[in-house]
XYZ file of N, CA, C and O in Angstrom:
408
model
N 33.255 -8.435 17.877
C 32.990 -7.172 18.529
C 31.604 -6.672 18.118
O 31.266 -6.620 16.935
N 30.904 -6.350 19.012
C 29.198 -5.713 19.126
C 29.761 -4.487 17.869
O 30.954 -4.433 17.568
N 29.134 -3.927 17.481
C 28.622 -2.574 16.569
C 27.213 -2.112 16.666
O 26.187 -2.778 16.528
N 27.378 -0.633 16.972
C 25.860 -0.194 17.046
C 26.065 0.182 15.531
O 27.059 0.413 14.842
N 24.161 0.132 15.209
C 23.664 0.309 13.973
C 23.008 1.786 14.277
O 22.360 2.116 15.271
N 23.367 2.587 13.122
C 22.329 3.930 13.387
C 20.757 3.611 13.185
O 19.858 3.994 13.933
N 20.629 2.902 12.126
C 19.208 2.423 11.943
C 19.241 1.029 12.128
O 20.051 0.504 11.364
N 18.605 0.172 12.929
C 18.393 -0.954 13.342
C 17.481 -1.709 12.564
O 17.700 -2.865 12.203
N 16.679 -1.200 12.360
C 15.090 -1.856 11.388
C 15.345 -1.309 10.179
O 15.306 -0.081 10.105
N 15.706 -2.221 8.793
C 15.089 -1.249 7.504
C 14.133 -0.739 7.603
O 13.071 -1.141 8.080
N 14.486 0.491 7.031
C 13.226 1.383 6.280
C 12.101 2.241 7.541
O 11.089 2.908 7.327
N 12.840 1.855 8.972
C 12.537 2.344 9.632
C 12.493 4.225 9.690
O 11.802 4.915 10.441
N 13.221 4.568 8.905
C 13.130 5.833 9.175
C 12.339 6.622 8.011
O 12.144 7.808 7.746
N 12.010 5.478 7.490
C 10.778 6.142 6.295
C 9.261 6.324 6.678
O 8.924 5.366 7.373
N 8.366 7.087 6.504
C 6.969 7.261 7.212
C 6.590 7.203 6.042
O 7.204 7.325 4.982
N 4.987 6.908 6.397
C 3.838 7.075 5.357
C 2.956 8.461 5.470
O 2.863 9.021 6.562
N 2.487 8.845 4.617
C 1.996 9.928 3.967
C 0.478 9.780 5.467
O 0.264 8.700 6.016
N -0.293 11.015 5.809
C -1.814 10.847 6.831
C -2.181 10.653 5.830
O -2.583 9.497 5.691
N -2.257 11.315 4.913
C -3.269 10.586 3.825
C -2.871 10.155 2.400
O -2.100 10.684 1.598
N -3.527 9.181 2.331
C -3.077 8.081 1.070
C -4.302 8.252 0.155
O -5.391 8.758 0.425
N -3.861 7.712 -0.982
C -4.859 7.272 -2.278
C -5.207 5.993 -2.194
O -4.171 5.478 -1.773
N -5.906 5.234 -2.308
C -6.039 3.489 -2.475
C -7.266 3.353 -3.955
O -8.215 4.103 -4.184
N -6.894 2.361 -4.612
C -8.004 2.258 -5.356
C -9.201 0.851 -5.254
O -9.020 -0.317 -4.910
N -10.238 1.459 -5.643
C -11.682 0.496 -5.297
C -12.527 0.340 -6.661
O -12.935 1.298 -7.318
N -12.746 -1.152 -7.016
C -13.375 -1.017 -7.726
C -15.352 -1.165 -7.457
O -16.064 -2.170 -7.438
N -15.600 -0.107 -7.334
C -17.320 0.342 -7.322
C -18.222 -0.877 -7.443
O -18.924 -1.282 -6.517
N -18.163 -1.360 -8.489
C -19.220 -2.175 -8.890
C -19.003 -3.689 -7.867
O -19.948 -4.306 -7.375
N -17.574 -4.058 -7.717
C -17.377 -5.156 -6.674
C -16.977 -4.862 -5.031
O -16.929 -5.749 -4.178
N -16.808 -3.974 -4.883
C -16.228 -3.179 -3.732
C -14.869 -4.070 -3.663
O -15.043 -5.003 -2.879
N -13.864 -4.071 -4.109
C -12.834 -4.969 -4.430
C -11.389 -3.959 -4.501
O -11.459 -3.186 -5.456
N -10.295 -3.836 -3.805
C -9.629 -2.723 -3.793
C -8.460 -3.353 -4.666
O -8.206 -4.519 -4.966
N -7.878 -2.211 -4.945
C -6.480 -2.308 -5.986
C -5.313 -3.018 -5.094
O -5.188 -2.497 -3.986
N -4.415 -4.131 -5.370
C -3.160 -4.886 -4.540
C -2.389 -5.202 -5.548
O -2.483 -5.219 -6.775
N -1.358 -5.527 -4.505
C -0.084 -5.734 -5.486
C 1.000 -6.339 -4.795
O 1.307 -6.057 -3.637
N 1.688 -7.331 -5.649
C 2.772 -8.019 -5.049
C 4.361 -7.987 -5.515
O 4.769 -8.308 -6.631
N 5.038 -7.596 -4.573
C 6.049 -7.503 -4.541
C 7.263 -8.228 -3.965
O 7.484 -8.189 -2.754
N 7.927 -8.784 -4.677
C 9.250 -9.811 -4.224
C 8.233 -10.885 -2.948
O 8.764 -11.037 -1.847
N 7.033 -11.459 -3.161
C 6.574 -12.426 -2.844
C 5.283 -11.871 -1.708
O 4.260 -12.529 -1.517
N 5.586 -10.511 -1.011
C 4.762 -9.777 -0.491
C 3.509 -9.081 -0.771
O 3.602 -8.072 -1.469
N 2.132 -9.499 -0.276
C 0.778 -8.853 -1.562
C 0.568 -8.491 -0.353
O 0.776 -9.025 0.736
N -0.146 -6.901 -0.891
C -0.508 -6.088 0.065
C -1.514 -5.113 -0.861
O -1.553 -5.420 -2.053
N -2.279 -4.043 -0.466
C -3.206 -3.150 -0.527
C -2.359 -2.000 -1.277
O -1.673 -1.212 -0.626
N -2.436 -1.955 -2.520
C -1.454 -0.581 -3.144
C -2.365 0.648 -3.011
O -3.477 0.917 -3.464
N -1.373 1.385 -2.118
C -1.657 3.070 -1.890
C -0.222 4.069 -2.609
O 0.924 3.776 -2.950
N -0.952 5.206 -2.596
C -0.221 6.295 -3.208
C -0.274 7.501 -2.348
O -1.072 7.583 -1.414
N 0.686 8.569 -2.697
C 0.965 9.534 -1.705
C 0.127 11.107 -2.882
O -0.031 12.290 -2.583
N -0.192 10.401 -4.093
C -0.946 11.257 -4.735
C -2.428 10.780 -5.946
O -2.581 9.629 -6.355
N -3.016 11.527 -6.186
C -4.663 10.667 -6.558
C -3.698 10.245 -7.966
O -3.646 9.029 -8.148
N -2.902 11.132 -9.020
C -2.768 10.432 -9.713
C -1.875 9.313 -10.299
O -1.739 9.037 -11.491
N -1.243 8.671 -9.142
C -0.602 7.628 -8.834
C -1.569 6.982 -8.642
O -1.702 6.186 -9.572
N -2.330 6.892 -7.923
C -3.746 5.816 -7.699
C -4.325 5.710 -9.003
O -4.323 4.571 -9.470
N -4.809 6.599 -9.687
C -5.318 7.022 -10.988
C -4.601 6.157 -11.790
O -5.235 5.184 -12.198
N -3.195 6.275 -12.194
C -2.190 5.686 -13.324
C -2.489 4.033 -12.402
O -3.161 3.214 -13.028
N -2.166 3.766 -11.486
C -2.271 2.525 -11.216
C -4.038 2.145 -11.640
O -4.217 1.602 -12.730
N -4.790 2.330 -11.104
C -6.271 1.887 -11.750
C -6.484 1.767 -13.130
O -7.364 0.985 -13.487
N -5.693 2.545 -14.190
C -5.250 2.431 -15.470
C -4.715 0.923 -16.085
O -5.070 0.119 -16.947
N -3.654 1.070 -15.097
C -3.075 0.133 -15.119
C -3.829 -1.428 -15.149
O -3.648 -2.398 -15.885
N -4.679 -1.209 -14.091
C -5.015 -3.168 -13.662
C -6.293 -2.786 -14.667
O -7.293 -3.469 -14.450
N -6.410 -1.811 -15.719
C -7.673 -1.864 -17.123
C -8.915 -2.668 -16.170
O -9.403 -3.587 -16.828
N -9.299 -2.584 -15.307
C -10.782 -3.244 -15.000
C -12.013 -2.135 -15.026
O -12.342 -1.712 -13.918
N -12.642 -1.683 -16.040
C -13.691 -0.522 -15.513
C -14.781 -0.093 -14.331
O -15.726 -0.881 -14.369
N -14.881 0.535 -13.683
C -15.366 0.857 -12.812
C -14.417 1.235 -11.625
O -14.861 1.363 -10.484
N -13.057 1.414 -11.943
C -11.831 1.390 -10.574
C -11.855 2.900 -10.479
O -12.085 3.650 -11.428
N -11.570 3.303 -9.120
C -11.806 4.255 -8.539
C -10.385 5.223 -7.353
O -9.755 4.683 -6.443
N -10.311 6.127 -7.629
C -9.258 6.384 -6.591
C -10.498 7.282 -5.106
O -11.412 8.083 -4.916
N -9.612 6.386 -4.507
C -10.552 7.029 -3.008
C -9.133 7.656 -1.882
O -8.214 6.946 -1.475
N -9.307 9.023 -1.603
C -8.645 9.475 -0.160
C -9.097 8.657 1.098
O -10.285 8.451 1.346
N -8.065 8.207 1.871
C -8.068 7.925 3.496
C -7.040 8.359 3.939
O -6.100 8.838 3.306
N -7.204 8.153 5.609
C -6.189 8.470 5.749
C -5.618 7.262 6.553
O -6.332 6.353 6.978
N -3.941 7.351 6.766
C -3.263 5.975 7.083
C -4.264 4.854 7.673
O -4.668 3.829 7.124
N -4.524 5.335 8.886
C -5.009 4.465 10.002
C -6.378 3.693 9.129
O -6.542 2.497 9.371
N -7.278 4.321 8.201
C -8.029 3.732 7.653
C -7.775 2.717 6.293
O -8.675 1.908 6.067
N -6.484 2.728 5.299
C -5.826 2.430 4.719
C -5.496 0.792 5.557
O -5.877 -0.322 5.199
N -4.828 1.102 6.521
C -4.745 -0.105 7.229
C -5.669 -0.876 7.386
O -5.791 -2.088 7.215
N -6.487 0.108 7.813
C -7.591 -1.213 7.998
C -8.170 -1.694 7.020
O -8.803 -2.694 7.359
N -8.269 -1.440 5.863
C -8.821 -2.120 4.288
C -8.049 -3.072 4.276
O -8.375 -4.237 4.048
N -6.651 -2.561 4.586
C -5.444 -3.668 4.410
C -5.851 -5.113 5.073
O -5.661 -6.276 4.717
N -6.432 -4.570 6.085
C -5.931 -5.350 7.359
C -7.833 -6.811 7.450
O -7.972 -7.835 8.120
N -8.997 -6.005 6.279
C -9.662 -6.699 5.985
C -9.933 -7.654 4.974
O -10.719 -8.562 4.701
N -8.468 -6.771 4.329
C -8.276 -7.981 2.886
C -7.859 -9.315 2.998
O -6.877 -9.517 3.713
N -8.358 -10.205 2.482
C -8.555 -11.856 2.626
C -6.713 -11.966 2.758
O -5.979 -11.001 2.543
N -6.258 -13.249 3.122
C -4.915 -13.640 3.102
C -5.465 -14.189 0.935
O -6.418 -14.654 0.310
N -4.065 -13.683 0.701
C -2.370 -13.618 1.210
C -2.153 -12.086 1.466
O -0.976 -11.769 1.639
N -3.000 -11.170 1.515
C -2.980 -9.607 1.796
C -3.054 -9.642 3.463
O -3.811 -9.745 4.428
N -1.090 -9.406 2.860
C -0.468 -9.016 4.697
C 0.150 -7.341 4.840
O 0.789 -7.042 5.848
N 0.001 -6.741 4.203
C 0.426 -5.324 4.212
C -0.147 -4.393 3.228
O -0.875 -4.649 2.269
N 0.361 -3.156 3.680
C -0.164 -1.905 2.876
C 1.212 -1.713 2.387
O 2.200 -1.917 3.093
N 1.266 -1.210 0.833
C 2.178 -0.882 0.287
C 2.032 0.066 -0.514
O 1.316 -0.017 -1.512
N 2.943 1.487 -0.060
C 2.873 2.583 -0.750
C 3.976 2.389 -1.967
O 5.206 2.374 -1.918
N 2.964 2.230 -3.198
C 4.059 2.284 -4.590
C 4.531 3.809 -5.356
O 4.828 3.953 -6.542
N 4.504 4.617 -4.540
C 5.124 5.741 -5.516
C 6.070 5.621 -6.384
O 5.929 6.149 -7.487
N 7.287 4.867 -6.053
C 8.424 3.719 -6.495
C 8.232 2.398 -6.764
O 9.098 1.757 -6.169
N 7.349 1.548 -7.512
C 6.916 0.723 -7.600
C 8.284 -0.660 -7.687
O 8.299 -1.881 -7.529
N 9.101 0.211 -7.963
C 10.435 -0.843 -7.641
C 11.409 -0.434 -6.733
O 12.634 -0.425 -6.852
N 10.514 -0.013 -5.582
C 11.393 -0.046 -4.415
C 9.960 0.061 -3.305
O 10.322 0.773 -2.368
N 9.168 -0.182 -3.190
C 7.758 0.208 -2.530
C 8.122 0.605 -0.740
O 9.268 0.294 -0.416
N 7.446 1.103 0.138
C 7.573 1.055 1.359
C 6.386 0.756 2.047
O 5.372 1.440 2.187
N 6.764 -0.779 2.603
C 6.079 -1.759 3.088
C 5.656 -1.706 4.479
O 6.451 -1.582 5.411
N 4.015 -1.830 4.647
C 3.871 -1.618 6.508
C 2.764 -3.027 6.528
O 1.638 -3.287 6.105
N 3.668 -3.598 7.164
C 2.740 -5.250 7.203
C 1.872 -4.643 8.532
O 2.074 -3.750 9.354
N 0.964 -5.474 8.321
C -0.592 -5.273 9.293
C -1.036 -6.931 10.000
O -1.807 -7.260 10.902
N -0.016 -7.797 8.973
C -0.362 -9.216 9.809
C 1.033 -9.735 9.770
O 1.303 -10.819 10.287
């Protein structure tokens, strides 16, 4: 027997923030990524110091938190070399919400 689903697509009913944090490091123009359960993508945040604690994090000096907004986010995403197939907002870094771009 058929069954309708209320939500059809995971995570479909989750949105991303107009504007995101992403981090860049200055001296290489080289942005902050991250991989998750086999998925590498462009790590964004829904606040600077989530971007901030993450740039902490990957210790490389010169890393930077920069505002965009989605549509431009994507497209960093979407210029980053393979295996960078999505933008991934880590506010939850163990549960992330994933928007593939390839």
């Amino acid at each position: 027997m058929n069954q309708l689903l209320d939500c059809p697509v995971l995570g479909l009913e989750d949105t991303f923030p107009q504007n995101l944090y992403i981090v860049r490091h200055n001296p290489t123009n080289k942005y902050g990524c991250y991989c998750y359960d086999g998925t590498h993508g462009l790590a964004c945040f829904s606040t600077e110091q989530g971007a901030l604690s993450f740039a902490a994090w990957i210790n490389m000096p010169g890393m930077a938190s920069e505002e965009v907004s989605f549509d431009e986010a994507r497209e960093v995403a979407k210029d980053r070399p393979m295996p960078i197939t999505s933008l991934m907002l880590l506010d939850n870094m163990e549960d992330p919400l994933i928007h593939f771009v390839r």
